[in-house]
Amino acid sequence: MKRSFDIFMLLMLSLLGVALTSCDDSISDPDQYLTQELLVQLTGDLPAKQGILVRAVDDKGMVFSQPTDASGVATFHVPVGIYDITVSHVSTPDNGWRTVYNGSTSNVVVRQDSPATVSLPLATATSSAIIIRELYVGGCQRDDGSGWFYRDKYVIIANNSPERVVLPALCLAIATPYNSYGDNKNYDDQGHLNYENEGFIPAASSIWYFQGENVVFEPWQQRVIALNGAIDHTLTYANSVNLANPDYYCTYDIEHYTSTSAYPSPSELIPTSHYLKAVRYGDQMESAWPLSNTSPAFFIFTPPEGMTPLEFGNDASNVWYDEGRALPTFACRKVPVENILDAVEVFSTSWDEASKRLTASVDVGAVFMTARHGHSVERRIDEQESKRLGHTVYIDTNNSTLDFYEREHCSLKQQ
Amino acid sequence: MMRLKSIWALLCCFALSLQGQVVSLTGVVTEQGSGNPVEFATVTLQPGEQWCMTDHQGMFTLRTQAGGTALLRVTSVGYEPVEVTVGMADSGDTLRLVMHPTNLQLQQVIVTAQRKSENATTSYLVDRQALDNQQIINVSDILTLLPGGKTVNSSLINDQRIALRAEGSEKGNAAFGTAVEVDGLRLQNNAELGETTSASTRTISSTNVASIEVVPGIPSVEYGDLSNGIVKVHTKRGRTPWEISLATNPYTKQVGVSKGFDLVTGILNASLEHTRSYSNLASPHTAYQRNNLSLNYNTTPTVASRPLMINVKAEGNVGGYNNEADPDQFTDTYTRVRDRAFRASLQADWNLDRRGLADLSLQADISIADKRRESRVNANSSSSQAQIHATEAGYYLATDYDQDATSPIIMGPTGYWYIKSVRDNKPVGSLIKAKARWNQRTDRVANRIMAGAEWSATGNNGRGLYYDDLRYAPTWREYRYDQLPWMHNVALYAEDRLNLTTSEHGGELQVMAGLRADITHINRSDYGTVSSWSPRVNLKYTLWRQRAQWWVEGLSAYCGWGKSVKLPSFEVLYPQPSYADRLAFVPPSTADNKVYYAYSVTPFKSVANHSLKWQYAQQLELGVEAKTRVATITLGAFLAKTHRPYLSTNVYTPFTYNFTSQSALEHDFPIASADRIYQIDRETGVVSVIDRTGQVPVQVLDHVSRNTFNTNNTYVNGSSISRSGIDWVIDFNQIESLRTSFRLDGSYYHYHGVEHTLIASQPTGAQWMSDGVTPYQYVGYYQGTALGSGVAVPTVPNGSKSDVVNGNLTIVTHIPAIRLVVSVRLESTLYDARQSLSQGLNGATRGYVLDDPADYFGQPYTGKERDCYVALWPEYYTTWDHPDVKIPFSERFIWARDNDPALFNELAQMVIKTNYNYNLNPDRISAYFSGNINITKEIGDHVNISFLANNFWNSMARVKSRQTGLRTTIYNGGYIPPFYYGISIRLKL
C-alpha cells in the first residue's frame, strides 16, 4: 500500500514539475504564442524619465502599453513579431505652454531566441495652449446630385487651457504638397523629408493672419474661422453649414484673393475686424488659398519675434521651394518649428499611399478623413483632464493619430 | 503701281518672243484587257506641262510646237500612270496608249510617299494605294508617310493640324504658315478667331482623296499666303466605278461610297462618306462625326475649236462633336460643336494653243464653314456673383435682373441653374484667280511663261459668343465676328519655266523663276493697305537619265531659293478686346446671400503697331537624285529662316481706381441693411447709400485709391528663327526572287530660335508692395521669351535648339500572283537632342548661375554650366509714377540688398528663376523604335482588304534622358503610338 502511495506521489510530483516548467516565458502559452521581452530605452532631454507611456503595436494591430521606469526603460513581454513603437508625452502646462516629446520607430523585430532592445530618441517641441480643435475641409454633397460643394471650409481654434493667452500674432498656413497622396518630391532617397532636420515647416502659397497687434484668447475660448465663404451655405446646400455668425471669423482679403466665388463677401453679421488678411508670396495664379479639400497639412503659428505676419510673408530671403522648383508658384516661407502652435496632418488614403509633410517635432501622426460627405477631423477629449479641470480639455500630444478622429458630421452642422 | 506695270511689261516681252511651228499630237487611251476607252484622262506633255483631256472615245489632240522630244504622261484615277517619250518633229500617227487599272496584280505597288522627280523643288506624292494601305482617316496624318515620318493613330477626335518642316512648340507660327488646298481651293484659316494655326483637315473626306501632293520645298509663285510649304489634296474625278469603303479601328468607324457617272455632257463624280470617331472606348456616345458629300463635275466642250475643260466642284460636310447622348453627362448638359463646311469651285481651263498662248485658266472659289459650338452646363452657387457685361469704361453696380435686364452688371442667382452658351463662328473665304500660260518649244528648249492674278477675301459671318438668357450669362462681352471687316488680298505673279535639253541621254537644265506681289487691304484696320514681294527661283540640272548601261542610270541635282509671305490672321489683326474688371465696392452679403458688388471696368483694344511688318520666310534648298542599278536615291537639304514672326506682347499703362470696402458700412452705419440702396458714380467710383425709408440722408462712403496698371496687348515682330534639315530616301530595287523591296528613308532636322525682343512684364508672383496694400508699382523689361505662342512672358531660357534624326526601314513584299502586299515599317528616332538656351544679344551673357535656388545673385551664365539654377533679371524697370524713366535693375537691386530690405523684397519679385536645376542642361533621349505592319489583299477584281497594326509588338522599352538622368518608358509617353489596329475593306463594282 505504502509502495503504491509512493508511486502515486512520484507521479503527482512529476506532473507538478511539468506544470511548473510550462510557465516559463520561452515556451508555448496556452494559446500557443511564443513571447519574449522587449526593452525600449527612451533617450533625449527628458526632465523626468519615469512614468512615460510607451506603445507597441504589432502587425496585427494588437496594442501593448508600458510605462517607463526611473531609467527611462519600458519593459514589455510580448508575442514574437514585428512592432511599431511610439511615444507621445506631454509635460504638465507651464504658463500656457507645454513640452511635447514624440518619438517613433517601425519594424522592430522581437524574436524567440533573445530579448529585443530598442533605443528610441524623442523629439522635443513646445506646445501652446492654442490648438486646432476641428478642421472641416471635405465639403458635402449638393442637393441636385451634381457633385460636391467644398467652399464651406472652416477651422476652429481653441484655447485649451484655463489661462488667458496673448499672442503677438496668429497665422494660418498649409504645408506642401497640398494633398497627402501622390508623389511627394520633398523626400530624399532614404525616405526622409529633406527639411526634416532643418528646423522649419514650409508654409505654401500664402499665409492668413488675424488683424491687430495682439491676438487674445480668453480661457477656453474658441474661434470659428470660415476659410472660404462666411455666409449661410445651407440656403443652397442642405448638407452644408451656416457660417453667417457674428462671432465667427473668416479668411477674407478680397484685394489679394479677388475671386468672389471662392471668397464671397462675408455676411453682414460679421464685423470686418473678424476678417483675416492674406500675404501672398507663392502661387499668385490661384484664385483661392490652395487648402486641400481632402488631405491638408494645416498648421497655425506666430511669426518669429520682432516680425509681423506681413514682414514674415514678404521676406524674400526666407524662401524655400517646394519640390526644388524655383518658380513663384512653388515659393514657400520657412516657419521655424518653435513658432508652430499646433498642426494637424490629414490623410485621405492609407499610410502606404500617403506622405507625411509635418516633421516629427510638429506632428508625428495623421488622421484619416473621407471627403465630400460632410466629415471633419476633430480633436479628442482628454477625459481625465476634463474631469480634473471641470471643462472640456482636448488631447494635444502633437500626434494627429492619437489626438484627432474623423467626425461623421462636422460639429457646426445641425442635425 | 509702278511695280505692276513692270511685271506686265516683262510678260509682254516674253510672250512676243514666243513664236514657232505648231504640230499636233493625236492619241487614243484605252483600258488594258477590256479595250474600253479611258475618258477624262489627263494628258500632259513634259516639259512645259501642256495638257489636255481625253474625250468619250479616249481620244486626245495636243497642239504644240515642233522640235525635239517630250515626255507624254497620262493619268486617270484608278489607273497606273503611263509615260512615253514622243518625237515632236511633225504630226505623226495616232498614239495608242494602254492604261492598267490599279490593282495588286501590277508588278509594282507603292505604299509610301514618292518624290516627284519632275519638279525642281522638294515635293512628294502620296497616292491612293498608299492611303489605303495606311488607312488614313484624317488628311493631316499623311506626314507619317514622308521621309522620317512618324506614325500616328488616325482619328478625328484630335483636330491635328499640319506643320511642314517644323515641330509643335517652336517659335514662328510654322503651322499657320502651312497651306492646305483641296482641288485648288485653299482651306482658309485667316478668319478664325482664337487660333493662329493651319486649317483643320477634318472635313476632308479621306475616302474621296485620289492623291496628295506635299510640297515642303519652294512652291511656285502661284501659291501665296504661306511660309512653310503647301499640301495639295486631289480628290477623285472622272468616270470611276462604284467604290464602297468600310474601315474600322478601336476608335473610328468609316463607310464611304463613290462613283463617277457619265452624264453625256460630262462626268459627275460623287462621293459620300460617314466617319465617326470617339476618344473613349467605354463611352462611344461622345463622338466626332464627318458626313461628307462631294460632287465633282467635269466637262470639256469645244469653244472656238479649242477644248475648254470645266470643272465644277461642290463639297459639303455635316458633322462635328457631340456628347449629348453620353449617359455620363449630368442631366440635360451637353456640348455640341458643328463642323460644317461648304466649298464650291469653278475652274475653267481653255486649251488655246494659239501663237504660243497655251491656255487660259479661270478659277472662282467660295468656302463657308459653320463651327458653331453650343454647350449647356449646370451651375450652382450659394452666393450671388456679379455677371459683368459692361463694354464701356466706368464704374458699375450689380443690379437684380428683374429690375434691369440690360444692366451692365447683373447680380447672378443663387441656387441651381443651367447656362446655355453658343459660339457662332462662320469663317468665309472666296477667291477669283485668272492665269495664262505661254509655251514655246524648239529642238532643245521648252519655255513656259505663266502670269496670273488673284483676288481673295476672307471674313467671318459668325455672331461670336452669346448666351440664350442674360439672367444666367456669366461675365462676358459680346464680340460679333460678323462686324469685323474683311481682309482682301490682291496678288499678281509671273513665272518662267525654262527647260533646256543638254544631251541626248536626257540631260536637261530646268529653271523656274517667278515673282509674286501681294497687296493686302484690311478695311477699318489700323494696318490699312500693305504690299509684299515674294521672289522664288528653282534650278534643276539633270546630267543624264537614260544611261541604262551605266551603274548610275540617271543623275540630277536641284537647288532653289524663295521668299514667301504669310498674311496675318484675324487673331493678329482684330484680337478680341479684353476688359479689366476690378472690384470697386464690396458690401457685405445680405441674409439671403446677395451682394451688390461694383466694378471698375476698363476695356482694352489691342494696340496697333504701325511698325509691324508681315512675317515672311526665306528658304534655300539643295538636292540630288540618282537612279542606280540597285536603288533610287534622293537626298535633299533645306535651310529656312522665318523673319519677323508675329509676337504678342503686353503693354502697361498706369491707372488709378477707387475702392470701397465693407468697413465703410460699419461703426453703427445709420441705414439698416434691408433699407439700403447703393449707388456708384460711373466716373469717380464714389459710393453713396440711400435710405429706402427716406429717414436718413444720403450717406457717401469713404474709399481708397489704388494705383495699378492696365495691361494691353500688341503684336510686334520677333527675332528670326532658323530651321534646316536633310531628307533622304533610298528605294532599293525589288529582289525579284523574294518579291520584296526595301526602302530606307529618314530625316535630320535642326531648329534654332532665340528671342531678343524686349518684353514688358509684371511677374505673376508680384502684385503688392511691401506694405501689403499698394498694388505692385513696377514693370520689368526682359530680353526674350522661350514661349512659341500666346502672349509673350519672360522666361529664363529665351529660345531653344534641337537636332533630331529619324530613320525608317520599310520592307514591302508584293506577290502579284496572289494579289498580296505585306509591308513592315520599322520606325526609329536615332538621335533626339534638345536644349533650352539663354543667350544675350551679340554673344552677351544672359542670366546668373545660383548656388542655391533661394539665392538671387550669382555668376553670369555662359551656357556651359550644368546642373544649376539660373536667375534672370530684367534689363531695367519702370515705376507707376515714372513710366518713362528706365531704371537699370541690376545696380538698384544690389543697392537695395545692402540698404533697403523693403525695396529688395519688392524688386526680388521680378527675378525669374529656372524651374529645376537641369532646365538648361542639354538633353538627349536615347534611341527608340517601333514597328508597324500593314497587309493588303485583293480578292478577285472587286474586293480589297487592308489590315494594319501600329506598334505591333507593343513596345514597353525605356529611354534615358541625358538632361535628368532618368529612364522613362516610351509606352504612352508620346514617343511612339500606342498599340493600335484597324481593318478596311474596299469593294469596287
Short mmCIF file of C-alpha atoms in Angstrom, two decimals, chain A residues 20-319:
data_model
loop_
_atom_site.label_atom_id
_atom_site.label_comp_id
_atom_site.label_asym_id
_atom_site.label_seq_id
_atom_site.Cartn_x
_atom_site.Cartn_y
_atom_site.Cartn_z
CA LEU A 20 5.68 24.47 -13.31
CA THR A 21 8.11 24.15 -16.18
CA SER A 22 5.38 25.11 -18.66
CA CYS A 23 5.08 28.54 -17.04
CA ASP A 24 8.43 29.62 -18.46
CA ASP A 25 8.17 32.54 -20.90
CA SER A 26 10.15 30.81 -23.54
CA ILE A 27 7.73 28.00 -24.11
CA SER A 28 4.28 27.95 -25.52
CA ASP A 29 1.48 29.66 -23.67
CA PRO A 30 -1.98 28.11 -23.65
CA ASP A 31 -2.79 29.99 -26.90
CA GLN A 32 0.38 28.69 -28.49
CA TYR A 33 2.01 32.24 -28.54
CA LEU A 34 5.73 32.50 -28.10
CA THR A 35 6.59 35.56 -26.03
CA GLN A 36 9.75 37.44 -25.39
CA GLU A 37 10.98 40.52 -23.61
CA LEU A 38 11.08 43.87 -25.40
CA LEU A 39 13.04 46.68 -23.78
CA VAL A 40 12.52 50.25 -25.02
CA GLN A 41 15.09 52.79 -23.81
CA LEU A 42 13.96 56.40 -24.24
CA THR A 43 16.66 58.93 -24.97
CA GLY A 44 16.56 62.67 -25.23
CA ASP A 45 16.26 65.68 -22.99
CA LEU A 46 13.58 64.44 -20.61
CA PRO A 47 13.04 66.23 -17.28
CA ALA A 48 11.76 63.03 -15.68
CA LYS A 49 12.11 59.63 -17.23
CA GLN A 50 9.75 57.64 -15.11
CA GLY A 51 6.11 57.01 -15.95
CA ILE A 52 6.17 57.84 -19.66
CA LEU A 53 3.77 55.60 -21.54
CA VAL A 54 5.26 53.65 -24.45
CA ARG A 55 3.03 51.97 -27.05
CA ALA A 56 3.97 48.92 -29.06
CA VAL A 57 1.65 47.87 -31.87
CA ASP A 58 2.21 44.58 -33.65
CA ASP A 59 1.50 43.90 -37.29
CA LYS A 60 -1.97 42.54 -36.41
CA GLY A 61 -2.92 45.76 -34.68
CA MET A 62 -2.59 44.46 -31.11
CA VAL A 63 -1.61 47.31 -28.79
CA PHE A 64 0.67 46.94 -25.72
CA SER A 65 1.45 49.78 -23.36
CA GLN A 66 4.06 50.04 -20.64
CA PRO A 67 5.30 52.95 -18.51
CA THR A 68 9.00 53.61 -18.26
CA ASP A 69 10.97 53.03 -15.10
CA ALA A 70 13.27 55.54 -13.44
CA SER A 71 15.95 54.93 -16.02
CA GLY A 72 13.55 55.57 -18.90
CA VAL A 73 13.14 51.93 -19.90
CA ALA A 74 9.77 50.37 -20.71
CA THR A 75 9.79 46.60 -20.41
CA PHE A 76 7.27 44.56 -22.40
CA HIS A 77 6.57 40.84 -22.55
CA VAL A 78 5.06 40.49 -25.96
CA PRO A 79 4.48 37.74 -28.51
CA VAL A 80 7.28 37.44 -31.02
CA GLY A 81 6.58 39.54 -34.08
CA ILE A 82 7.16 42.93 -35.64
CA TYR A 83 6.28 46.09 -33.76
CA ASP A 84 5.85 49.79 -34.31
CA ILE A 85 6.78 51.70 -31.19
CA THR A 86 5.59 55.22 -30.46
CA VAL A 87 5.83 57.68 -27.62
CA SER A 88 3.80 60.86 -27.29
CA HIS A 89 4.28 62.51 -23.95
CA VAL A 90 3.14 65.92 -22.87
CA SER A 91 4.52 67.69 -19.85
CA THR A 92 2.31 69.48 -17.41
CA PRO A 93 1.37 73.02 -18.58
CA ASP A 94 3.61 75.88 -17.65
CA ASN A 95 2.20 79.34 -18.29
CA GLY A 96 0.08 78.14 -21.21
CA TRP A 97 2.88 76.23 -22.91
CA ARG A 98 3.75 72.59 -22.62
CA THR A 99 6.58 70.40 -23.81
CA VAL A 100 5.74 67.54 -26.12
CA TYR A 101 8.03 64.56 -26.52
CA ASN A 102 7.44 62.47 -29.58
CA GLY A 103 9.27 59.51 -30.98
CA SER A 104 8.52 56.55 -33.15
CA THR A 105 10.27 53.65 -34.77
CA SER A 106 8.96 50.95 -37.04
CA ASN A 107 9.65 47.34 -37.84
CA VAL A 108 11.16 46.32 -34.52
CA VAL A 109 11.55 42.54 -34.66
CA VAL A 110 11.04 40.52 -31.48
CA ARG A 111 12.48 37.02 -31.87
CA GLN A 112 12.11 33.96 -29.70
CA ASP A 113 15.81 33.43 -29.06
CA SER A 114 16.70 36.62 -27.15
CA PRO A 115 15.15 39.77 -25.72
CA ALA A 116 14.87 42.75 -28.07
CA THR A 117 16.31 46.10 -27.07
CA VAL A 118 15.43 49.37 -28.77
CA SER A 119 16.74 52.86 -28.21
CA LEU A 120 14.11 55.46 -29.04
CA PRO A 121 15.19 59.11 -29.31
CA LEU A 122 12.46 61.60 -28.51
CA ALA A 123 11.96 64.87 -30.35
CA THR A 124 11.10 67.75 -28.13
CA ALA A 125 8.70 70.51 -29.01
CA THR A 126 6.81 73.12 -27.18
CA SER A 127 3.08 73.06 -27.45
CA SER A 128 0.89 76.01 -26.80
CA ALA A 129 -2.49 76.02 -25.26
CA ILE A 130 -3.80 77.28 -28.57
CA ILE A 131 -4.91 74.27 -30.54
CA ILE A 132 -6.76 73.31 -33.68
CA ARG A 133 -9.96 71.88 -32.33
CA GLU A 134 -11.63 70.96 -35.58
CA LEU A 135 -10.89 71.21 -39.29
CA TYR A 136 -13.63 70.86 -41.88
CA VAL A 137 -12.36 70.93 -45.46
CA GLY A 138 -14.01 67.99 -47.22
CA GLY A 139 -17.27 69.58 -48.33
CA CYS A 140 -20.61 67.91 -48.79
CA GLN A 141 -22.97 66.63 -51.45
CA ARG A 142 -25.05 69.11 -53.43
CA ASP A 143 -28.82 68.81 -53.37
CA ASP A 144 -29.21 68.17 -57.10
CA GLY A 145 -26.82 65.24 -57.23
CA SER A 146 -24.41 67.11 -59.47
CA GLY A 147 -21.41 66.59 -57.25
CA TRP A 148 -20.00 68.14 -54.13
CA PHE A 149 -19.64 71.58 -52.70
CA TYR A 150 -16.42 72.45 -50.93
CA ARG A 151 -16.39 76.18 -50.31
CA ASP A 152 -17.75 75.92 -46.83
CA LYS A 153 -14.49 75.03 -45.10
CA TYR A 154 -13.84 76.14 -41.58
CA VAL A 155 -11.42 75.62 -38.73
CA ILE A 156 -12.00 76.02 -35.01
CA ILE A 157 -9.07 77.24 -32.99
CA ALA A 158 -9.33 76.96 -29.25
CA ASN A 159 -7.58 77.92 -26.08
CA ASN A 160 -7.17 74.55 -24.41
CA SER A 161 -6.36 75.98 -21.01
CA PRO A 162 -7.96 77.89 -18.21
CA GLU A 163 -5.45 80.68 -18.72
CA ARG A 164 -5.75 83.80 -20.84
CA VAL A 165 -3.32 83.57 -23.73
CA VAL A 166 -1.98 86.61 -25.54
CA LEU A 167 -0.22 86.01 -28.82
CA PRO A 168 1.68 88.74 -30.69
CA ALA A 169 0.14 87.35 -33.90
CA LEU A 170 -1.60 84.25 -35.15
CA CYS A 171 -1.23 82.90 -38.68
CA LEU A 172 -2.79 80.04 -40.63
CA ALA A 173 -0.62 78.05 -43.01
CA ILE A 174 -0.51 74.88 -45.04
CA ALA A 175 2.44 72.65 -45.88
CA THR A 176 3.20 71.17 -49.25
CA PRO A 177 2.27 69.18 -51.21
CA TYR A 178 -1.29 70.32 -50.77
CA ASN A 179 -2.60 66.74 -50.76
CA SER A 180 -1.17 63.81 -48.84
CA TYR A 181 -1.46 61.37 -51.72
CA GLY A 182 0.63 61.35 -54.85
CA ASP A 183 4.33 61.68 -55.23
CA ASN A 184 5.97 63.85 -52.58
CA LYS A 185 9.18 65.03 -54.19
CA ASN A 186 10.48 66.52 -50.97
CA TYR A 187 11.59 63.09 -49.75
CA ASP A 188 15.18 62.05 -50.26
CA ASP A 189 16.39 58.63 -51.33
CA GLN A 190 16.50 57.46 -47.72
CA GLY A 191 12.84 58.26 -47.23
CA HIS A 192 13.34 61.39 -45.16
CA LEU A 193 11.84 64.80 -45.75
CA ASN A 194 14.67 66.99 -46.99
CA TYR A 195 13.76 69.66 -44.41
CA GLU A 196 13.39 67.17 -41.58
CA ASN A 197 16.46 68.40 -39.76
CA GLU A 198 16.29 71.98 -40.92
CA GLY A 199 14.01 73.16 -38.14
CA PHE A 200 11.21 74.55 -40.26
CA ILE A 201 7.99 73.61 -41.94
CA PRO A 202 7.33 75.19 -45.37
CA ALA A 203 4.25 77.36 -45.50
CA ALA A 204 2.97 77.20 -49.06
CA SER A 205 1.45 79.87 -51.27
CA SER A 206 0.40 82.43 -48.65
CA ILE A 207 -0.47 82.86 -45.00
CA TRP A 208 -3.52 84.32 -43.31
CA TYR A 209 -3.26 86.35 -40.15
CA PHE A 210 -5.51 87.98 -37.57
CA GLN A 211 -5.67 91.73 -37.69
CA GLY A 212 -4.38 93.79 -34.78
CA GLU A 213 -1.24 93.80 -32.72
CA ASN A 214 -2.18 91.00 -30.34
CA VAL A 215 -4.45 88.04 -30.58
CA VAL A 216 -6.06 87.31 -27.25
CA PHE A 217 -7.72 84.05 -26.32
CA GLU A 218 -9.71 84.07 -23.14
CA PRO A 219 -9.67 80.88 -21.09
CA TRP A 220 -11.27 78.04 -23.07
CA GLN A 221 -12.25 80.49 -25.83
CA GLN A 222 -12.88 79.02 -29.26
CA ARG A 223 -12.87 80.85 -32.58
CA VAL A 224 -14.56 79.58 -35.70
CA ILE A 225 -12.80 80.75 -38.86
CA ALA A 226 -14.64 80.36 -42.16
CA LEU A 227 -11.99 79.52 -44.73
CA ASN A 228 -13.93 80.30 -47.91
CA GLY A 229 -17.38 81.78 -47.63
CA ALA A 230 -18.58 83.25 -44.36
CA ILE A 231 -22.23 83.03 -45.34
CA ASP A 232 -25.16 80.70 -44.74
CA HIS A 233 -24.48 77.95 -47.27
CA THR A 234 -27.45 75.90 -46.13
CA LEU A 235 -29.77 78.14 -48.16
CA THR A 236 -28.44 76.37 -51.26
CA TYR A 237 -26.78 73.26 -49.93
CA ALA A 238 -28.80 71.47 -47.30
CA ASN A 239 -25.83 69.36 -46.26
CA SER A 240 -23.61 72.38 -45.71
CA VAL A 241 -23.15 74.72 -42.78
CA ASN A 242 -24.23 78.18 -41.75
CA LEU A 243 -21.15 80.34 -41.30
CA ALA A 244 -23.02 83.64 -41.03
CA ASN A 245 -22.49 84.29 -37.35
CA PRO A 246 -21.32 87.49 -35.68
CA ASP A 247 -18.89 85.55 -33.50
CA TYR A 248 -17.21 83.87 -36.42
CA TYR A 249 -14.04 84.93 -38.20
CA CYS A 250 -13.19 84.47 -41.84
CA THR A 251 -10.25 84.47 -44.20
CA TYR A 252 -11.24 87.35 -46.44
CA ASP A 253 -8.89 89.71 -48.24
CA ILE A 254 -10.65 90.45 -51.49
CA GLU A 255 -7.93 92.69 -52.86
CA HIS A 256 -5.43 89.83 -52.62
CA TYR A 257 -7.71 86.93 -53.38
CA THR A 258 -10.10 88.57 -55.82
CA SER A 259 -12.29 85.61 -56.69
CA THR A 260 -15.73 86.35 -55.35
CA SER A 261 -16.84 82.78 -55.94
CA ALA A 262 -14.03 81.43 -53.76
CA TYR A 263 -14.47 84.29 -51.32
CA PRO A 264 -17.99 85.68 -51.41
CA SER A 265 -18.42 88.81 -49.38
CA PRO A 266 -18.88 87.75 -45.74
CA SER A 267 -22.23 88.02 -44.09
CA GLU A 268 -23.24 91.42 -42.88
CA LEU A 269 -23.36 89.90 -39.41
CA ILE A 270 -19.59 89.50 -39.31
CA PRO A 271 -17.59 92.62 -38.42
CA THR A 272 -14.67 93.45 -40.68
CA SER A 273 -12.37 93.23 -37.68
CA HIS A 274 -13.00 89.49 -37.85
CA TYR A 275 -11.51 89.28 -41.32
CA LEU A 276 -8.13 87.58 -41.54
CA LYS A 277 -5.71 89.16 -44.03
CA ALA A 278 -3.52 87.40 -46.55
CA VAL A 279 0.12 87.76 -47.52
CA ARG A 280 0.66 86.10 -50.88
CA TYR A 281 4.17 85.15 -51.90
CA GLY A 282 3.67 81.89 -53.82
CA ASP A 283 1.20 80.73 -56.40
CA GLN A 284 -0.36 84.03 -57.46
CA MET A 285 -2.39 82.30 -60.13
CA GLU A 286 -4.55 80.51 -57.61
CA SER A 287 -7.93 82.11 -57.20
CA ALA A 288 -8.11 80.77 -53.66
CA TRP A 289 -5.80 79.63 -50.92
CA PRO A 290 -4.94 76.11 -52.04
CA LEU A 291 -6.17 74.39 -48.90
CA SER A 292 -6.71 70.76 -49.80
CA ASN A 293 -10.29 69.51 -49.93
CA THR A 294 -9.16 66.06 -48.95
CA SER A 295 -5.92 65.91 -47.02
CA PRO A 296 -4.18 69.10 -45.91
CA ALA A 297 -1.26 69.51 -43.54
CA PHE A 298 -2.63 72.51 -41.70
CA PHE A 299 -0.83 74.46 -39.03
CA ILE A 300 -1.01 77.67 -37.01
CA PHE A 301 1.97 79.72 -35.92
CA THR A 302 3.26 83.01 -34.67
CA PRO A 303 5.96 84.76 -36.69
CA PRO A 304 9.48 84.92 -35.27
CA GLU A 305 9.94 87.51 -32.61
CA GLY A 306 10.13 91.03 -33.94
CA MET A 307 8.35 90.29 -37.20
CA THR A 308 4.79 90.99 -38.18
CA PRO A 309 2.97 88.44 -40.32
CA LEU A 310 3.26 90.86 -43.26
CA GLU A 311 7.00 91.21 -42.83
CA PHE A 312 7.36 87.46 -42.44
CA GLY A 313 5.38 86.78 -45.62
CA ASN A 314 7.20 89.42 -47.63
CA ASP A 315 10.69 88.32 -46.61
CA ALA A 316 12.14 87.21 -49.95
CA SER A 317 15.30 85.93 -48.26
CA ASN A 318 13.29 83.35 -46.29
CA VAL A 319 12.28 81.37 -49.34
#
